[in-house]
Coordinates of C-alpha atoms and ligand atoms in Angstrom, one line a residue:
X1 CA -10.9 7.6 -25.9
X2 CA -14.3 7.1 -24.5
X3 CA -14.8 3.8 -26.4
X4 CA -11.4 2.4 -25.3
X5 CA -11.9 3.5 -21.7
X6 CA -15.3 1.8 -21.6
X7 CA -13.8 -1.4 -23.1
X8 CA -11.3 -1.5 -20.3
X9 CA -13.8 -0.7 -17.6
X10 CA -15.9 -3.5 -18.9
X11 CA -13.0 -5.9 -19.0
X12 CA -11.9 -5.2 -15.4
X13 CA -15.5 -5.3 -14.1
X14 CA -16.1 -8.6 -15.8
X15 CA -12.9 -9.9 -14.2
X16 CA -13.8 -8.8 -10.8
X17 CA -17.4 -10.1 -11.1
X18 CA -16.2 -13.6 -12.0
X19 CA -13.2 -14.2 -9.7
X20 CA -14.6 -17.4 -8.2
X21 CA -15.1 -18.9 -11.7
X22 CA -11.4 -18.9 -12.5
X23 CA -8.4 -20.8 -11.0
X24 CA -6.7 -18.9 -8.2
X25 CA -3.4 -19.3 -9.9
X26 CA -2.0 -20.1 -13.4
X27 CA 1.6 -20.9 -14.0
X28 CA 3.2 -19.6 -17.2
X29 CA 4.3 -22.7 -19.2
X30 CA 8.0 -22.4 -20.4
X31 CA 7.1 -22.8 -24.1
X32 CA 4.6 -20.0 -23.8
X33 CA 7.2 -17.9 -22.1
X34 CA 9.6 -18.6 -24.9
X35 CA 7.0 -17.6 -27.5
X36 CA 6.1 -14.4 -25.7
X37 CA 9.7 -13.3 -25.3
X38 CA 10.4 -13.9 -29.0
X39 CA 7.9 -11.3 -30.2
X40 CA 9.8 -8.6 -32.1
X41 CA 9.1 -4.9 -31.3
X42 CA 6.3 -3.8 -33.6
X43 CA 7.4 -1.6 -36.5
X44 CA 3.9 -0.6 -37.3
X45 CA 1.2 0.2 -34.8
X46 CA -1.7 -2.3 -34.4
X47 CA -5.4 -2.1 -33.7
X48 CA -6.1 -1.5 -30.0
X49 CA -8.8 -4.2 -29.9
X50 CA -6.3 -6.8 -31.1
X51 CA -3.7 -5.7 -28.6
X52 CA -6.3 -6.0 -25.8
X53 CA -7.2 -9.5 -27.0
X54 CA -3.5 -10.4 -26.9
X55 CA -3.2 -9.2 -23.3
X56 CA -6.4 -10.8 -22.3
X57 CA -5.6 -14.3 -23.6
X58 CA -1.8 -14.5 -23.8
X59 CA -0.6 -12.5 -20.7
X60 CA -3.3 -11.9 -18.1
X61 CA -4.4 -15.5 -17.5
X62 CA -1.0 -16.3 -16.0
X63 CA -1.1 -14.9 -12.5
X64 CA -2.2 -15.5 -9.0
X65 CA -5.5 -13.8 -8.6
X66 CA -4.9 -11.3 -5.8
X67 CA -8.4 -9.9 -5.3
X68 CA -9.8 -13.4 -5.4
X69 CA -11.7 -14.4 -2.2
X70 CA -9.6 -17.6 -2.1
X71 CA -6.3 -15.7 -1.9
X72 CA -5.1 -16.4 1.6
X73 CA -1.3 -16.5 0.9
X74 CA 1.3 -13.8 1.8
X75 CA -0.6 -10.5 2.2
X76 CA -3.4 -10.2 -0.3
X77 CA -4.0 -7.0 -2.3
X78 CA -7.7 -6.5 -2.5
X79 CA -8.5 -3.0 -3.7
X80 CA -12.0 -1.4 -3.8
X81 CA -13.2 -0.3 -7.2
X82 CA -13.4 3.4 -6.4
X83 CA -9.7 3.2 -5.4
X84 CA -8.9 1.5 -8.7
X85 CA -10.6 4.3 -10.5
X86 CA -8.5 6.8 -8.6
X87 CA -5.4 5.2 -10.1
X88 CA -6.9 5.6 -13.6
X89 CA -7.6 9.2 -12.9
X90 CA -4.1 9.8 -11.7
X91 CA -2.7 8.3 -14.9
X92 CA -5.2 9.9 -17.2
X93 CA -4.4 13.4 -15.9
X94 CA -0.8 12.5 -15.3
X95 CA -0.3 15.0 -12.5
X96 CA 3.3 15.6 -11.5
X97 CA 3.3 15.2 -7.7
X98 CA 7.0 15.9 -7.1
X99 CA 6.6 19.7 -6.9
X100 CA 3.9 21.9 -5.4
X101 CA 4.0 24.5 -8.1
X102 CA 2.9 22.2 -10.9
X103 CA 0.1 20.4 -9.2
X104 CA -0.9 22.1 -6.0
X105 CA -4.4 20.5 -6.0
X106 CA -3.2 16.8 -6.0
X107 CA -0.4 17.7 -3.6
X108 CA -2.8 19.3 -1.2
X109 CA -4.8 16.1 -1.4
X110 CA -1.7 14.1 -0.4
X111 CA -1.2 16.4 2.6
X112 CA -4.8 15.7 3.5
X113 CA -4.6 11.9 3.4
X114 CA -1.4 12.0 5.4
X115 CA -3.2 14.1 8.0
X116 CA -6.0 11.5 8.1
X117 CA -3.4 8.8 8.7
X118 CA -1.8 10.8 11.4
X119 CA -5.1 11.2 13.2
X120 CA -6.0 7.5 12.9
X121 CA -2.8 6.5 14.6
X122 CA -2.9 9.3 17.1
X123 CA 0.5 10.7 16.2
X124 CA 1.3 14.3 17.4
X125 CA 0.3 17.3 15.3
X126 CA 3.0 18.3 12.9
X127 CA 3.8 14.7 11.9
X128 CA 4.1 14.5 8.2
X129 CA 5.6 12.5 5.4
X130 CA 4.8 11.2 1.9
X131 CA 3.2 8.4 0.0
X132 CA 5.6 5.9 -1.5
X133 CA 5.6 2.9 -3.8
X134 CA 5.2 0.6 -0.9
X135 CA 6.3 -0.3 2.6
X136 CA 9.9 -1.1 1.5
X137 CA 10.4 2.3 0.0
X138 CA 8.9 4.0 3.1
X139 CA 11.2 2.1 5.5
X140 CA 14.2 2.9 3.3
X141 CA 13.3 6.6 3.4
X142 CA 13.1 6.4 7.2
X143 CA 16.5 4.7 7.5
X144 CA 18.2 7.3 5.3
X145 CA 16.6 10.1 7.3
X146 CA 17.7 8.5 10.6
X147 CA 21.2 8.1 9.2
X148 CA 21.3 11.7 8.3
X149 CA 20.2 12.6 11.8
X150 CA 23.0 10.5 13.3
X151 CA 26.0 11.0 11.0
X152 CA 25.0 14.1 9.0
X153 CA 27.6 14.6 6.3
X154 CA 30.3 12.7 8.0
X155 CA 30.6 9.4 6.0
X156 CA 33.5 8.3 8.2
X157 CA 31.0 7.3 10.9
X158 CA 28.8 5.1 8.6
X159 CA 30.9 1.9 9.1
X160 CA 30.2 2.0 12.8
X161 CA 26.4 2.2 12.5
X162 CA 24.2 -0.5 14.0
X163 CA 20.5 -1.1 13.4
X164 CA 18.3 -3.1 15.8
X165 CA 15.3 -5.1 14.9
X166 CA 13.8 -8.5 15.6
X167 CA 14.3 -11.8 13.9
X168 CA 10.6 -11.5 12.9
X169 CA 11.2 -8.2 11.1
X170 CA 10.3 -8.0 7.4
X171 CA 13.2 -8.5 5.0
X172 CA 12.7 -4.9 3.7
X173 CA 14.1 -3.6 7.0
X174 CA 17.3 -5.5 6.5
X175 CA 17.5 -4.4 2.9
X176 CA 17.0 -0.8 3.8
X177 CA 19.8 -1.0 6.3
X178 CA 22.1 -2.5 3.6
X179 CA 21.2 0.2 1.1
X180 CA 21.9 2.8 3.8
X181 CA 25.4 1.4 4.2
X182 CA 24.9 -0.5 7.5
X183 CA 27.1 -3.6 7.3
X184 CA 25.3 -6.9 7.2
X185 CA 27.2 -7.8 10.4
X186 CA 25.7 -4.7 12.1
X187 CA 22.0 -5.4 11.6
X188 CA 21.0 -7.0 14.9
X189 CA 18.1 -9.4 14.5
X190 CA 17.2 -9.9 18.1
X191 CA 15.5 -13.0 19.3
X192 CA 11.8 -12.8 20.2
X193 CA 9.7 -13.9 23.2
X194 CA 7.1 -16.7 23.2
X195 CA 4.7 -14.3 21.5
X196 CA 7.0 -13.4 18.7
X197 CA 7.8 -9.9 20.1
X198 CA 11.0 -8.1 20.5
X199 CA 12.4 -8.3 24.1
X200 CA 13.3 -4.8 25.4
X201 CA 15.8 -6.2 27.9
X202 CA 17.8 -8.0 25.2
X203 CA 17.6 -4.9 23.1
X204 CA 19.0 -2.8 25.9
X205 CA 21.8 -5.3 26.5
X206 CA 22.7 -5.3 22.7
X207 CA 22.8 -1.5 22.6
X208 CA 25.0 -1.4 25.7
X209 CA 27.4 -4.0 24.3
X210 CA 27.7 -2.2 20.9
X211 CA 28.4 1.1 22.6
X212 CA 31.0 -0.5 24.7
X213 CA 32.6 -1.9 21.5
X214 CA 32.8 1.6 20.0
X215 CA 29.9 1.1 17.6
X216 CA 27.3 3.7 16.8
X217 CA 23.6 2.7 17.4
X218 CA 21.6 4.1 14.5
X219 CA 18.0 3.2 15.2
X220 CA 15.5 0.6 16.5
X221 CA 12.9 -0.8 14.1
X222 CA 9.9 -2.3 15.8
X223 CA 7.1 -4.1 14.0
X224 CA 3.4 -3.5 14.4
X225 CA 1.9 -6.6 12.8
X226 CA 4.7 -9.0 11.7
X227 CA 4.2 -10.6 8.3
X228 CA 4.7 -14.1 9.9
X229 CA 2.3 -14.0 12.8
X230 CA 0.8 -10.5 13.1
X231 CA 2.6 -10.0 16.4
X232 CA 3.2 -6.4 17.6
X233 CA 6.4 -5.5 19.4
X234 CA 6.0 -3.8 22.9
X235 CA 5.9 -0.3 21.4
X236 CA 5.6 1.7 24.7
X237 CA 8.6 -0.1 26.1
X238 CA 10.6 0.4 22.9
X239 CA 9.7 4.1 22.9
X240 CA 10.8 4.5 26.5
X241 CA 14.1 2.8 25.8
X242 CA 14.7 4.8 22.6
X243 CA 13.9 8.1 24.5
X244 CA 16.4 7.1 27.2
X245 CA 19.1 6.1 24.7
X246 CA 18.3 9.0 22.3
X247 CA 17.7 6.6 19.5
X248 CA 15.3 6.9 16.5
X249 CA 12.4 4.5 16.8
X250 CA 10.9 3.5 13.5
X251 CA 7.8 1.3 13.6
X252 CA 7.1 -0.9 10.5
X253 CA 3.3 -1.0 10.5
X254 CA 3.1 -1.9 6.8
X255 CA 1.0 -4.9 7.6
X256 CA -0.9 -3.8 10.8
X257 CA -1.1 0.0 10.7
X258 CA -4.6 0.5 9.3
X259 CA -6.0 -1.9 11.9
X260 CA -6.1 1.4 13.8
X261 CA -9.5 1.9 12.0
X262 CA -10.9 -1.1 14.0
X263 CA -11.3 -0.8 17.8
X264 CA -9.6 -4.1 18.5
X265 CA -6.7 -3.3 16.1
X266 CA -6.3 0.1 17.6
X267 CA -5.7 -1.5 21.0
X268 CA -3.0 -3.8 19.7
X269 CA -1.2 -0.7 18.2
X270 CA -1.0 1.2 21.5
X271 CA 2.3 3.1 21.6
X272 CA 2.6 3.5 17.8
X273 CA 2.0 7.3 18.3
X274 CA 5.3 7.5 20.2
X275 CA 7.4 6.5 17.3
X276 CA 9.8 8.9 15.4
X277 CA 8.5 7.4 12.2
X278 CA 6.0 4.8 10.9
X279 CA 5.7 2.8 7.7
X280 CA 2.2 2.1 6.5
X281 CA 0.9 0.2 3.4
X282 CA -2.4 1.5 2.1
X283 CA -2.1 -1.2 -0.6
X284 CA -2.7 -3.8 2.2
X285 CA -5.5 -3.2 4.7
X286 CA -6.7 0.1 3.3
X287 CA -7.8 -1.6 0.0
X288 CA -6.1 0.7 -2.5
X289 CA -4.4 -0.9 -5.6
X290 CA -0.7 -1.5 -5.8
X291 CA 1.5 0.6 -5.4
X292 CA 0.9 2.6 -2.3
X293 CA 3.0 2.8 0.8
X294 CA 3.4 5.7 3.3
X295 CA 6.0 7.1 5.6
X296 CA 5.0 9.3 8.5
X297 CA 7.7 11.2 10.5
X298 CA 7.1 13.0 13.8
X299 CA 9.5 15.8 12.9
X300 CA 8.9 16.1 9.2
X301 CA 11.9 18.5 8.8
X302 CA 14.1 15.4 9.3
X303 CA 13.1 14.2 5.9
X304 CA 13.8 17.5 4.2
X305 CA 17.1 17.8 5.9
X306 CA 18.1 14.4 4.5
X307 CA 16.6 14.7 1.0
X308 CA 16.2 18.3 -0.1
X309 CA 18.4 19.4 -2.9
X310 CA 17.9 22.3 -5.4
X311 CA 19.7 22.2 -8.7
X312 CA 19.6 25.3 -10.9
X313 CA 16.9 24.0 -13.2
X314 CA 14.5 23.6 -10.2
X315 CA 15.3 26.9 -8.4
X316 CA 11.9 28.4 -9.5
X317 CA 10.1 25.6 -7.7
X318 CA 11.2 26.2 -4.2
X319 CA 8.1 25.9 -2.0
X320 CA 6.6 28.8 0.0
X321 CA 5.3 28.4 3.5
X322 CA 2.6 25.8 3.7
X323 CA 3.5 24.3 0.4
X324 CA 5.3 21.0 0.1
X325 CA 7.6 19.7 -2.6
X326 CA 7.2 16.0 -2.0
X327 CA 10.4 15.5 -4.0
X328 CA 12.2 17.1 -0.9
X329 CA 11.0 14.2 1.3
X330 CA 12.2 11.1 -0.5
X331 CA 14.1 9.8 -3.5
X332 CA 11.5 10.3 -6.2
X333 CA 11.4 13.5 -8.3
X334 CA 8.7 12.5 -10.8
X335 CA 6.0 10.8 -8.9
X336 CA 2.3 10.2 -9.6
X337 CA -0.7 11.3 -7.6
X338 CA -1.2 8.3 -5.3
X339 CA -3.3 10.4 -3.0
X340 CA -6.2 10.3 -5.4
X341 CA -6.8 6.6 -5.1
X342 CA -6.5 6.8 -1.3
X343 CA -8.8 9.8 -1.0
X344 CA -11.4 8.2 -3.4
X345 CA -11.4 4.8 -1.7
X346 CA -11.6 6.2 1.8
X347 CA -14.2 8.9 1.0
X348 CA -16.5 6.6 -1.0
X349 CA -16.9 4.1 1.8
X350 CA -16.1 6.2 4.9
X351 CA -14.0 5.1 7.8
X352 CA -16.9 3.4 9.6
X353 CA -17.4 0.9 6.8
X354 CA -13.7 0.4 6.2
X355 CA -13.2 -0.1 9.9
X356 CA -16.0 -2.7 10.0
X357 CA -14.4 -4.5 7.1
X358 CA -11.0 -4.6 8.9
X359 CA -12.7 -5.7 12.1
X360 CA -14.3 -8.6 10.2
X361 CA -11.0 -9.4 8.5
X362 CA -9.3 -9.7 11.9
X363 CA -12.3 -11.9 13.1
X364 CA -12.0 -14.2 10.1
X365 CA -8.5 -15.4 11.2
X366 CA -9.8 -15.8 14.8
X367 CA -12.7 -17.9 13.4
X368 CA -10.1 -20.0 11.6
X369 CA -8.2 -20.4 14.8
X370 CA -11.4 -21.7 16.6
X371 CA -11.9 -24.3 13.8
X372 CA -8.3 -25.4 14.0
X373 CA -8.5 -25.8 17.8
X374 CA -11.6 -28.0 17.4
X375 CA -10.0 -30.2 14.7
X376 CA -8.1 -33.1 16.1
X377 CA -6.0 -33.3 12.9
X378 CA -4.9 -29.6 13.0
X379 CA -2.7 -27.7 15.4
X380 CA -2.2 -23.9 16.0
X381 CA 1.4 -22.8 15.5
X382 CA 0.8 -19.1 16.3
X383 CA -2.7 -17.8 17.4
X384 CA -4.6 -15.4 15.2
X385 CA -3.4 -11.9 15.3
X386 CA -4.4 -9.0 13.1
X387 CA -5.8 -11.4 10.4
X388 CA -2.9 -13.9 10.4
X389 CA -3.1 -17.5 11.6
X390 CA -0.2 -20.1 11.5
X391 CA -1.2 -23.7 11.9
X392 CA -0.4 -27.1 10.5
X393 CA -1.8 -30.6 10.0
X394 CA -0.6 -32.8 12.8
X395 CA -1.8 -36.4 12.7
X396 CA -2.1 -38.2 16.1
X397 CA 1.1 -39.8 17.2
X398 CA 3.4 -37.9 14.8
X399 CA 6.4 -36.1 16.3
X400 CA 7.6 -32.7 15.2
X401 CA 10.4 -32.9 12.7
X402 CA 11.3 -33.3 9.0
X403 CA 8.6 -35.9 8.4
X404 CA 5.8 -33.7 9.7
X405 CA 7.3 -30.7 7.9
X406 CA 7.2 -32.7 4.7
X407 CA 3.6 -33.8 5.2
X408 CA 2.6 -30.1 5.5
X409 CA 4.5 -29.2 2.4
X410 CA 2.6 -31.8 0.5
X411 CA -0.7 -30.6 2.1
X412 CA 0.0 -27.1 1.0
X413 CA 0.8 -28.1 -2.6
X414 CA -2.4 -30.2 -2.7
X415 CA -4.6 -27.3 -1.5
X416 CA -2.9 -24.8 -3.8
X417 CA -3.2 -27.1 -6.8
X418 CA -6.9 -27.5 -6.1
X419 CA -7.4 -24.1 -7.8
X420 CA -9.8 -22.5 -5.3
X421 CA -7.5 -21.4 -2.5
X422 CA -4.0 -20.2 -2.2
X423 CA -2.2 -20.5 1.2
X424 CA 1.4 -20.0 2.1
X425 CA 3.9 -21.2 4.6
X426 CA 6.5 -19.9 7.0
X427 CA 9.0 -21.3 9.6
X428 CA 8.3 -20.8 13.3
X429 CA 11.0 -21.8 15.7
X430 CA 12.5 -24.0 13.0
X431 CA 9.3 -25.8 12.2
X432 CA 7.3 -25.6 8.9
X433 CA 4.0 -23.9 9.4
X434 CA 1.0 -23.3 7.1
X435 CA -0.2 -19.7 7.2
X436 CA -3.3 -17.9 6.1
X437 CA -3.8 -14.1 6.0
X438 CA -7.3 -12.8 5.7
X439 CA -7.4 -9.1 4.8
X440 CA -9.6 -9.4 1.7
X441 CA -13.1 -8.1 2.0
X442 CA -14.4 -10.7 -0.5
X443 CA -13.4 -13.7 1.7
X444 CA -16.2 -15.1 3.8
X445 CA -16.4 -17.4 6.8
X446 CA -17.6 -20.1 4.5
X447 CA -14.3 -19.7 2.6
X448 CA -12.5 -20.2 5.9
X449 CA -14.4 -23.4 6.6
X450 CA -13.8 -24.6 3.1
X451 CA -10.1 -24.0 3.0
X452 CA -9.5 -25.7 6.4
X453 CA -11.7 -28.6 5.2
X454 CA -9.4 -28.9 2.2
X455 CA -6.3 -28.9 4.5
X456 CA -7.8 -31.7 6.6
X457 CA -8.8 -33.7 3.5
X458 CA -5.3 -33.2 1.9
X459 CA -3.7 -34.4 5.2
X460 CA -5.8 -37.5 5.2
X461 CA -4.9 -38.3 1.6
X462 CA -1.2 -37.7 2.2
X463 CA -1.0 -40.0 5.3
Ligands
LIG501 C1 4.4 -6.0 3.2 C2 5.3 -5.6 4.3 C3 6.5 -4.9 4.0 C4 6.9 -4.5 2.6 O1 6.0 -3.6 2.0 P1 6.0 -3.5 0.4 O2 4.8 -2.7 0.2 O3 5.8 -4.9 -0.1 O4 7.2 -2.9 -0.1 C5 7.2 -4.4 5.1 N1 6.9 -4.8 6.3 C6 5.9 -5.6 6.6 C7 5.6 -5.9 8.1 C8 5.0 -6.0 5.6 O5 4.0 -6.8 5.9

């Protein structure tokens, strides 16, 4: 066991130490895929070393390298090594974190990290929740809890439910609504203002119109750090409106929530503490490995009212006061001890260093914005917010439209095929935009200069 463990630690360390030497992305060729899928299940066991070699050469090369400093697409996952070790510990000990009775230590650690998160966001005492597989699972859990609060055990009311969010909301919000039984026609994707934020007046009008039509408003989902532009909905205004309308306010802070550790980020999140529930994603800005999301709920009993269920074979495991069966707060019974990686990653570096890294991550996108503003060939599409910048190549004299969109598509392909940087795209007000997202602590300002230099060079070659 020790030998194999060291082998794996060496392999991962070597990978992480040489990220810049390898291409940012490798596609799996179709003939290779066909060969891989044709392998029969092994009748006899094989040597571990051989199996590792197979993984190392036949499987692992084909991926987009998330922790790579050049990964600027989507939302990079860039875990610290102590946090990675936390996942290995959780798997090695194989703690069962669904029930208090069988692993009180790791469950207490989960309560502790949830309490840290609560304090970082400034949520009221008594707020609690659970760690989940990711932001999508956290939001789904919140929607189910809100649904239970509104319709209880009366399914006849479900068809009338309406969920309000903005057109910039993450797709997981819409999916959560569908899973909870909210009709696709009754998920309101409200238009945003010129800074990509939900407009409380339009929200108010939509709720009034739905009530007048006999529908049943379920909840409002605001976003703190949209995936497209990093924008933050006007949380204090949403909270006031939801209080007046007696509606559940959920804030999807999967992307932006841990910016609370950086002074500038904390300012942008003002009002998040007023939410009824919040989604966080430690596997984004908090630098823990996939998978790790989190749901915090102001009145944690709401979760237990929605999810708690005790079959005969679990009767002995009912928790006593102060104990928590995390299985009572969500859909998972068997769940692993995600708290270990969070606790290790946070404790090894401390919140000062993590906050400084997040401050610098936010500043990297602002630095990119400065360069874009100074470049006559480039144009800002949405200013840098919480580590996200949207921009495009825009040669002098070109009009907006399909031809310009197409140029930027080719620019993106050229940069991504270069092998050093991976950028992504989005659409803003109908126009194609390039997008970079800069949470990774390995990315430097020199990388920002280099990738924007590649965009300019690619645009020149394509025109
Ligand atoms: C990433 C993200 C999600 C989804 O989280 P997963 O961890 O991928 O399930 C939801 N909302 C926002 C704003 C995100 O950025």
